[in-house]
PDB file of C-alpha atoms in Angstrom:
ATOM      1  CA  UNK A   1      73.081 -99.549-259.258  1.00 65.00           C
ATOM      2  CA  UNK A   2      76.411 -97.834-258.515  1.00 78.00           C
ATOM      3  CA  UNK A   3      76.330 -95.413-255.776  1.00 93.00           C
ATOM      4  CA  UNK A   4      77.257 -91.769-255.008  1.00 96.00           C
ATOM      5  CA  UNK A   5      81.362 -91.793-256.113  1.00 97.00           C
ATOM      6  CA  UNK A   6      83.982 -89.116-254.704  1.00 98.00           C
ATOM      7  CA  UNK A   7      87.580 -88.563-255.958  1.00 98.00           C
ATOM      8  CA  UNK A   8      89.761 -88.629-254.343  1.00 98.00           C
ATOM      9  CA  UNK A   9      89.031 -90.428-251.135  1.00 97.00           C
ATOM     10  CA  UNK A  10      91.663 -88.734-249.361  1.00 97.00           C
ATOM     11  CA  UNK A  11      94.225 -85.894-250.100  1.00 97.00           C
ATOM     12  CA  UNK A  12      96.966 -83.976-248.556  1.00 98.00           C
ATOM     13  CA  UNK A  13      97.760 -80.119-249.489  1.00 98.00           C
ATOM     14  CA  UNK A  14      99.238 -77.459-247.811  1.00 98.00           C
ATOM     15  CA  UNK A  15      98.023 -73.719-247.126  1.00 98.00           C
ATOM     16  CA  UNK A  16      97.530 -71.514-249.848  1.00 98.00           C
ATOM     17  CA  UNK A  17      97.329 -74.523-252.530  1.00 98.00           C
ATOM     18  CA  UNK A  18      93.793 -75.092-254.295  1.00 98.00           C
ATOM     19  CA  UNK A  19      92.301 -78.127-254.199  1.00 98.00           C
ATOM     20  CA  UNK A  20      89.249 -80.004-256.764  1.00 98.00           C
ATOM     21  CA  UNK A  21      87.101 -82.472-255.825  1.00 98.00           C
ATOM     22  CA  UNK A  22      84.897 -84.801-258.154  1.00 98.00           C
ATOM     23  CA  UNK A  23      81.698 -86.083-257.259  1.00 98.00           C
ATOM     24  CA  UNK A  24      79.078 -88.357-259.467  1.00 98.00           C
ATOM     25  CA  UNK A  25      75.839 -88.970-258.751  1.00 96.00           C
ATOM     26  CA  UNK A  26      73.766 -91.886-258.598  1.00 94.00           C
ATOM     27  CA  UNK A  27      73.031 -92.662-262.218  1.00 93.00           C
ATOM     28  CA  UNK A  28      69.448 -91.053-263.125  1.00 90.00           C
ATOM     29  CA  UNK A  29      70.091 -88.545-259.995  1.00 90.00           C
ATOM     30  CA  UNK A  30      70.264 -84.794-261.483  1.00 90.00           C
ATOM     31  CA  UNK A  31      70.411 -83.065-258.077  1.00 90.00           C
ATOM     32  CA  UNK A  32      73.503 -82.793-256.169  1.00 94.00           C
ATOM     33  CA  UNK A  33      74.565 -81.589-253.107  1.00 94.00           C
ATOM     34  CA  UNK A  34      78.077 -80.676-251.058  1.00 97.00           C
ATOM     35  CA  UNK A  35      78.064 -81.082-247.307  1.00 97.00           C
ATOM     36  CA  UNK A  36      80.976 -80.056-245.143  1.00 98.00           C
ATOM     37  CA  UNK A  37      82.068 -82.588-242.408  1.00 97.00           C
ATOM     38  CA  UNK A  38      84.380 -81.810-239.116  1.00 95.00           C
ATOM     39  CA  UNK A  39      84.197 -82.322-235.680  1.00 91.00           C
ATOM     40  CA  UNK A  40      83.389 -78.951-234.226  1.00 87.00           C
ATOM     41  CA  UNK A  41      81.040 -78.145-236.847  1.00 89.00           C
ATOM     42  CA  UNK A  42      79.534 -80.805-237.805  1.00 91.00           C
ATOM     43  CA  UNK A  43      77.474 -81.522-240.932  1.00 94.00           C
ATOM     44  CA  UNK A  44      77.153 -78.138-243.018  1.00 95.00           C
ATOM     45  CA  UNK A  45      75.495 -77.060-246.485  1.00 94.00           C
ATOM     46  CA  UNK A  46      78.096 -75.920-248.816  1.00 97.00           C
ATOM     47  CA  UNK A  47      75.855 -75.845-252.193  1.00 94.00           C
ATOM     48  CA  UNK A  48      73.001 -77.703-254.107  1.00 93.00           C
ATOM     49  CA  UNK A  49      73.131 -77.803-257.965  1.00 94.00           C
ATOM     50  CA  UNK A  50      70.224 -79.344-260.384  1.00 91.00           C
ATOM     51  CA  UNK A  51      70.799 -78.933-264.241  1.00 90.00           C
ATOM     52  CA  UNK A  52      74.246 -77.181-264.072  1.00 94.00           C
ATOM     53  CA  UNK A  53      72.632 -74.370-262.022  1.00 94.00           C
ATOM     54  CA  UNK A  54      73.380 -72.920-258.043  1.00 94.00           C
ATOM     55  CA  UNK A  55      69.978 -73.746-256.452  1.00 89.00           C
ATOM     56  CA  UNK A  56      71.256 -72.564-252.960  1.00 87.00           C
ATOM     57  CA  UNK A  57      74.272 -71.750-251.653  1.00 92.00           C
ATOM     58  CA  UNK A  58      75.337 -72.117-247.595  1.00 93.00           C
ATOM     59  CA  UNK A  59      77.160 -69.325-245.845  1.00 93.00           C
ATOM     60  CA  UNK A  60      80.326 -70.396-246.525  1.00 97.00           C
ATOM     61  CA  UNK A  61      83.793 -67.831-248.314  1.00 97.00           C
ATOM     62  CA  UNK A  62      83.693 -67.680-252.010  1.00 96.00           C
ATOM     63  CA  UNK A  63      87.187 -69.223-252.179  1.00 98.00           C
ATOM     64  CA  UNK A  64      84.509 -72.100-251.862  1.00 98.00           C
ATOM     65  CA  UNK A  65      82.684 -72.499-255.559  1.00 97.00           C
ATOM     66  CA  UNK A  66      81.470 -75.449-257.172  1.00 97.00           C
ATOM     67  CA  UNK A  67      79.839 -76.291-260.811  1.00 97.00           C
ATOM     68  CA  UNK A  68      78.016 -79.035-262.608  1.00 98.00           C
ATOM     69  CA  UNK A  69      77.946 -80.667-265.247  1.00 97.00           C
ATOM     70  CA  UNK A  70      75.552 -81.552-268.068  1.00 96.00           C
ATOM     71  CA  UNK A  71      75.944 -85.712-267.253  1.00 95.00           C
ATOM     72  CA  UNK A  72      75.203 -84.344-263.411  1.00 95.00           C
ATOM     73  CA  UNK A  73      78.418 -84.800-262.552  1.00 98.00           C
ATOM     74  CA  UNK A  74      80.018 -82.061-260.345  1.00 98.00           C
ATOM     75  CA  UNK A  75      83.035 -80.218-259.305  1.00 98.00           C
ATOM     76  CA  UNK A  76      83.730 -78.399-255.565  1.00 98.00           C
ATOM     77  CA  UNK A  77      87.152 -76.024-255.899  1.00 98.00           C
ATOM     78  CA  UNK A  78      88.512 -74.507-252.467  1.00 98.00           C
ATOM     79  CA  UNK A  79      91.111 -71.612-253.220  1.00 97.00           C
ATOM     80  CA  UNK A  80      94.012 -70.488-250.836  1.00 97.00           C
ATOM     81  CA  UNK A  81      93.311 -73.409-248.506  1.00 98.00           C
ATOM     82  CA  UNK A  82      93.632 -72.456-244.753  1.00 98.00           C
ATOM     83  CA  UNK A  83      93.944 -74.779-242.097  1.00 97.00           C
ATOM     84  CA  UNK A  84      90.358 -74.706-241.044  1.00 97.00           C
ATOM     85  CA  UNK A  85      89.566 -75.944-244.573  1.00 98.00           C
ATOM     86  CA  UNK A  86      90.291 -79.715-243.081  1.00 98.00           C
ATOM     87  CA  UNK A  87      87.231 -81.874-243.408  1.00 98.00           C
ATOM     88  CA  UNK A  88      85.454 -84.333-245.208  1.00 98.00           C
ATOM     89  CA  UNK A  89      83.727 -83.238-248.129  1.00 98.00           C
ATOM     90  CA  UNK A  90      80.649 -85.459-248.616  1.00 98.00           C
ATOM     91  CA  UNK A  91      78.638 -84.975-252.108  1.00 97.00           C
ATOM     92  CA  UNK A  92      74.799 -86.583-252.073  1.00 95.00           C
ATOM     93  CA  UNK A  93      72.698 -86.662-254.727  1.00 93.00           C
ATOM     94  CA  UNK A  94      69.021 -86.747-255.390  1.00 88.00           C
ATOM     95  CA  UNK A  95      66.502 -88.014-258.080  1.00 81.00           C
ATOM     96  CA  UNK A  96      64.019 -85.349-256.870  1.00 70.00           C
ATOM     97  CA  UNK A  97      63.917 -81.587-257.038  1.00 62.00           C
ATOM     98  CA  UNK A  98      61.170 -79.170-255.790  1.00 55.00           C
ATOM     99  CA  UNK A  99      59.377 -81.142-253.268  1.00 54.00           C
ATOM    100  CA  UNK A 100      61.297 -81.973-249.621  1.00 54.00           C
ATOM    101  CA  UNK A 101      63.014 -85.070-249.445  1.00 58.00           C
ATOM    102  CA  UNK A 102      65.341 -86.013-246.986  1.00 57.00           C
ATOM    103  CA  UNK A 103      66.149 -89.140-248.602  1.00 77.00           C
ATOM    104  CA  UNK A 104      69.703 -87.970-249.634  1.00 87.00           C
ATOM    105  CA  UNK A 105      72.079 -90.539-250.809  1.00 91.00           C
ATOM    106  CA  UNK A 106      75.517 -89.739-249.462  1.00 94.00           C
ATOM    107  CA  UNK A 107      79.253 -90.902-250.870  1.00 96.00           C
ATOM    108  CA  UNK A 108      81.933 -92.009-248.882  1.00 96.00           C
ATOM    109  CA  UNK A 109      83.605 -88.474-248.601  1.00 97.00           C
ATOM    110  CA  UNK A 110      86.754 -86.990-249.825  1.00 98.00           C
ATOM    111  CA  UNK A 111      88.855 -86.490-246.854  1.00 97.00           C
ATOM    112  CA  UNK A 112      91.252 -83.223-246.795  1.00 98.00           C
ATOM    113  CA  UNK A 113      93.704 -82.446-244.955  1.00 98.00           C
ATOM    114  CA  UNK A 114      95.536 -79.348-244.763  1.00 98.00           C
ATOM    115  CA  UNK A 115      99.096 -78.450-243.202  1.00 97.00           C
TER     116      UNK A 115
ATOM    117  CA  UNK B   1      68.001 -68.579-237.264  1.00 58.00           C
ATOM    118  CA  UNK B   2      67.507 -72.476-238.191  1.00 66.00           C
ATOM    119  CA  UNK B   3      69.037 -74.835-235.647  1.00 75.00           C
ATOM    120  CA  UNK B   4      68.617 -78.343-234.814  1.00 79.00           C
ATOM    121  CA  UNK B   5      70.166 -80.246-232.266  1.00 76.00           C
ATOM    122  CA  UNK B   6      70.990 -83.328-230.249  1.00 70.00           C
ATOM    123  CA  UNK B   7      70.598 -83.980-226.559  1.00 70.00           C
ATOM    124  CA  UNK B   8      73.670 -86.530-225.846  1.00 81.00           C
ATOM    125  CA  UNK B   9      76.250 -87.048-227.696  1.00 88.00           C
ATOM    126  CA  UNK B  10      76.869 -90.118-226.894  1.00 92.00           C
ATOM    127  CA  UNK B  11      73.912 -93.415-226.020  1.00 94.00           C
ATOM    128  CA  UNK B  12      74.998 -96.676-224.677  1.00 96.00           C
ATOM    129  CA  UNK B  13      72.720 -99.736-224.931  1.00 96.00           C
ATOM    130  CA  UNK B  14      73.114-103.358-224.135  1.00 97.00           C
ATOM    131  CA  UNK B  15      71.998-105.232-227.028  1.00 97.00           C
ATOM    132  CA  UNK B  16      68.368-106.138-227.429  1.00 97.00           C
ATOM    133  CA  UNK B  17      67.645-103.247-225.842  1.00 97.00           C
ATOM    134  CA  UNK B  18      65.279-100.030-227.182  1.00 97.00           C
ATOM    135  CA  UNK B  19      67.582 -97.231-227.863  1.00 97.00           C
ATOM    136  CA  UNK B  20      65.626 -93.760-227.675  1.00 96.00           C
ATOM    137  CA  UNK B  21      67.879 -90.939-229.868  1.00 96.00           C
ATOM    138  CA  UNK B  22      66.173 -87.146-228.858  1.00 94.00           C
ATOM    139  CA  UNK B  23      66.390 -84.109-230.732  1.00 92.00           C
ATOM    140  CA  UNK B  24      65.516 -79.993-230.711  1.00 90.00           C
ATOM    141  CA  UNK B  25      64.788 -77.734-233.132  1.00 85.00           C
ATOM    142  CA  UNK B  26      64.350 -73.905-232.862  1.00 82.00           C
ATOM    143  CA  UNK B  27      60.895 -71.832-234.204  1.00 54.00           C
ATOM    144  CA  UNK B  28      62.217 -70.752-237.391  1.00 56.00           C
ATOM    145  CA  UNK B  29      63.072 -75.046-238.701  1.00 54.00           C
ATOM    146  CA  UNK B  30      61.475 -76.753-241.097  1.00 68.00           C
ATOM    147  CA  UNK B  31      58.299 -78.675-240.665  1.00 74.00           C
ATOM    148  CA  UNK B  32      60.093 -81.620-242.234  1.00 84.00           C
ATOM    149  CA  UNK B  33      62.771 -83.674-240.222  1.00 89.00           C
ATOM    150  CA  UNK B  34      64.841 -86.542-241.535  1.00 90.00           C
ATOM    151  CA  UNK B  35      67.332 -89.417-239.448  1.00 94.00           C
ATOM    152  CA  UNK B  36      70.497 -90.567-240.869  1.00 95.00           C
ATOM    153  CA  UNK B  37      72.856 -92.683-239.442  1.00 97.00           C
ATOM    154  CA  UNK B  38      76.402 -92.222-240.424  1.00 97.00           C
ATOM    155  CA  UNK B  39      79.507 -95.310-239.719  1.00 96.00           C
ATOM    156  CA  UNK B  40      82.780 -95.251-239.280  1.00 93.00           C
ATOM    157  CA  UNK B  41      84.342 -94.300-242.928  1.00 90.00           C
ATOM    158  CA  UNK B  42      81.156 -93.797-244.495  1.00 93.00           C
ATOM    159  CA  UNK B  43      78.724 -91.184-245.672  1.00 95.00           C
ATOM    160  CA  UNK B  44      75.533 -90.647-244.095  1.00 95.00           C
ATOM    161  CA  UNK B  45      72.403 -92.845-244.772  1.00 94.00           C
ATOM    162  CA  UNK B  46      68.715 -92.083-244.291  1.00 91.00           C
ATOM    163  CA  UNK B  47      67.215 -94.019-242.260  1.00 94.00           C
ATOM    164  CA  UNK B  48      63.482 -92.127-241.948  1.00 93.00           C
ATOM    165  CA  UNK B  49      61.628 -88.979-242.415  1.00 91.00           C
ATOM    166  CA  UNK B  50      58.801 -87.172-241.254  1.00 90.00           C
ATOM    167  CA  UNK B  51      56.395 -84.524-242.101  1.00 86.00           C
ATOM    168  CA  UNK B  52      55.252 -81.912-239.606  1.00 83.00           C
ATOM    169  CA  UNK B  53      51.335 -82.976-239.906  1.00 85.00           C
ATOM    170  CA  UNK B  54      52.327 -86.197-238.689  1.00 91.00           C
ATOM    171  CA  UNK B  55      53.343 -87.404-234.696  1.00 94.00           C
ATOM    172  CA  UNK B  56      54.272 -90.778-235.770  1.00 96.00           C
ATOM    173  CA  UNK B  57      55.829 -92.562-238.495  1.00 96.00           C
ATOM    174  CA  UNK B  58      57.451 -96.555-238.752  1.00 96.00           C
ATOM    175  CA  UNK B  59      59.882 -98.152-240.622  1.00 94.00           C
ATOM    176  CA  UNK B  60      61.797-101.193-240.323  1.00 92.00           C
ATOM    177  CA  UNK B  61      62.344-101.487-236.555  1.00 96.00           C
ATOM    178  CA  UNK B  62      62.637 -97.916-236.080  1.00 98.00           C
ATOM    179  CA  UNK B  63      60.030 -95.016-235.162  1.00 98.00           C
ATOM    180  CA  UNK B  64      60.284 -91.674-235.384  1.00 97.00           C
ATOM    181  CA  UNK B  65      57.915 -89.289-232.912  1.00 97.00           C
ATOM    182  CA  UNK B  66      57.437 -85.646-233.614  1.00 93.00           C
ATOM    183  CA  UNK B  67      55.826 -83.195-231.254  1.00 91.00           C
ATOM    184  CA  UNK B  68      55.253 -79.990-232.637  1.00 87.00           C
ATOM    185  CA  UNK B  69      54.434 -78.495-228.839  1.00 86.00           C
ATOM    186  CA  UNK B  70      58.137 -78.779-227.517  1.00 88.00           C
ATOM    187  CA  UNK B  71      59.622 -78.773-230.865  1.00 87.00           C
ATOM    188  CA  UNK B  72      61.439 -82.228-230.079  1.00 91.00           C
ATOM    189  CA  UNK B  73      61.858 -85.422-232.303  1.00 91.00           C
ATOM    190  CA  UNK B  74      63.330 -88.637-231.507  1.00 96.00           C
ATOM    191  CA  UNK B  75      64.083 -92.100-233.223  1.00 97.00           C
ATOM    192  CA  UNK B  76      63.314 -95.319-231.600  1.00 98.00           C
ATOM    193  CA  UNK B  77      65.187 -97.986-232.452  1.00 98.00           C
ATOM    194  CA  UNK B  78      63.521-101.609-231.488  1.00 97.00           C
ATOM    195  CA  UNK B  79      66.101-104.489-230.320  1.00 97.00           C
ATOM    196  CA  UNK B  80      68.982-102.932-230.603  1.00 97.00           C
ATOM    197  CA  UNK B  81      71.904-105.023-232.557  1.00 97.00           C
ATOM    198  CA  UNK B  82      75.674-104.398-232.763  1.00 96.00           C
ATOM    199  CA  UNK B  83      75.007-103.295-236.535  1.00 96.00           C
ATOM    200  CA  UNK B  84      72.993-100.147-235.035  1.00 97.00           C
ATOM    201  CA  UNK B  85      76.581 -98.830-233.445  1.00 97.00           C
ATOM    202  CA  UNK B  86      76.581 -95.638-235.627  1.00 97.00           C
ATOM    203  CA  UNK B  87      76.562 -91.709-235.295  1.00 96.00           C
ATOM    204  CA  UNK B  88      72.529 -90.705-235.585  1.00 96.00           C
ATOM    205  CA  UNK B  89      72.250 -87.457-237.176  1.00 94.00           C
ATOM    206  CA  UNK B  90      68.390 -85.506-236.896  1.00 93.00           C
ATOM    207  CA  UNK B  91      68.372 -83.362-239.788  1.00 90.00           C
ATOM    208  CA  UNK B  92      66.301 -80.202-240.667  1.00 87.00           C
ATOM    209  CA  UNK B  93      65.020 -79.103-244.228  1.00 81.00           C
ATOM    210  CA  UNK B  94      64.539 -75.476-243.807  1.00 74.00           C
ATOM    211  CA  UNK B  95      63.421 -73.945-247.235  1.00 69.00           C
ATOM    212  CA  UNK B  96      59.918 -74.947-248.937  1.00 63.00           C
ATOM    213  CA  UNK B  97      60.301 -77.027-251.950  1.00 61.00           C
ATOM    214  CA  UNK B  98      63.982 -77.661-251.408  1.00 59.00           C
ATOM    215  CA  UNK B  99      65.557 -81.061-251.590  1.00 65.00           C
ATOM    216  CA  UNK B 100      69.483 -80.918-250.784  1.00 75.00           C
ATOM    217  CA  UNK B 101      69.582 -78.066-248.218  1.00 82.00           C
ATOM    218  CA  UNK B 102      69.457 -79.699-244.745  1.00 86.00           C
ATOM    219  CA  UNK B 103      70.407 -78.761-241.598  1.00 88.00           C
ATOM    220  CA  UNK B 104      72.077 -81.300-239.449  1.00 90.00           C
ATOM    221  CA  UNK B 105      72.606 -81.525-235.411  1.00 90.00           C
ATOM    222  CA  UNK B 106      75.455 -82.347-233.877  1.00 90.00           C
ATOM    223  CA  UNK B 107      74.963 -86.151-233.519  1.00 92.00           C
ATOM    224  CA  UNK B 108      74.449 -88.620-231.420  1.00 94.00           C
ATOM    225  CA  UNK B 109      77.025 -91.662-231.290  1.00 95.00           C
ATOM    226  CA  UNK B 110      74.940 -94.934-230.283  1.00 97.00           C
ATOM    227  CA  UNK B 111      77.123 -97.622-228.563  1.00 97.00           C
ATOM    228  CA  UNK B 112      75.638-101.071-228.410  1.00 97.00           C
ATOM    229  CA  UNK B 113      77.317-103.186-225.584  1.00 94.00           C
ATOM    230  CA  UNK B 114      77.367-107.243-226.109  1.00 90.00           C
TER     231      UNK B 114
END
């Protein structure tokens, strides 16, 4: 079974500049999740879709906005990138919804960087 | 607010040994805690949850111990091998019913010595 995949893996833009990042779930999964990775801040919720809809949001800027789709695949967009924006994006996905799990399964991460 | 964190962040071990990971969380957490472990160029993985009406819970050569007085958790890892050498992660889920809303501490870097 193919796991969590993120496009790009890596990707250079420069401030101001938008930026789109893929993510698709473990096949069966219909709950996906965006996680913000850097040094100083560590792990942080961006968003958690299940069936195309915003189940919860973190407290992140609304240049920040994500969407998915109706084969569970889904879309983060970051508008007028800043420096800060520099991290790696992880997406995880999940085959349940409405009871706790932990049990997350992660992809590799798209890496930005921003100059 | 929610908050979870780590005590050191960074644990080295020789190998074989018992590696003990510690972490906090504030009143207002969730009664649900999860481990990951995340490697160099990769995402995170869980490794073991547990439920706040449990102290203990086992997996594969690993433990996890909750106590609910002090509000601490901690992972145990049994004979630890090179392949443990990872950044542990304790993880919070903070709403009721949720599934992809977790919040993470800081992380703890394990270093296993030869």
């Amino acid at each position: 079974k193919a796991g969590v995949t993120q496009t790009p893996r890596y990707l250079i833009k420069t401030r101001g500049q938008q930026v789109t990042l893929s993510c698709s779930p473990i096949s069966g999964h219909r709950s996906v999740s965006w996680y913000q990775q850097t040094p100083g801040q560590g792990l942080q919720f961006l968003f958690e879709y299940f069936s195309e809809t915003q189940r919860n949001k973190g407290n992140f800027p609304g240049r920040f906005s994500g969407r998915q789709f109706s084969n569970s695949r889904s879309e983060m967009n970051v508008s007028t990138l800043e420096l800060g924006d520099s991290a790696l994006y992880l997406c995880a996905s999940s085959s349940r919804v409405g009871v706790p799990t932990g049990e997350l399964f992660f992809g590799e991460g798209s890496r930005l960087t921003v100059l | 607010g929610e908050s979870v964190g780590l005590h050191l962040p960074t644990l080295s071990v020789q190998e074989g040994d018992n590696s003990i990971i510690n972490c906090a969380y504030s009143n207002s957490a969730s009664d649900y805690f999860i481990w990951y472990k995340q490697e160099s160029g990769k995402g995170p993985q869980f490794i073991i949850d547990i439920r706040s009406n449990m102290d203990k819970r086992q997996g594969q050569r690993v433990t996890v111990l909750l106590n609910k007085t002090v509000k601490h958790l901690s992972l145990q890892i049994a004979a630890t091998q090179p392949g443990d050498s990872a950044v542990y992660f304790c993880a919070g889920n903070p709403l009721p019913g949720n599934t992809g809303k977790l919040i993470f501490g800081q992380g703890t870097t394990l270093q296993v010595k030869p």
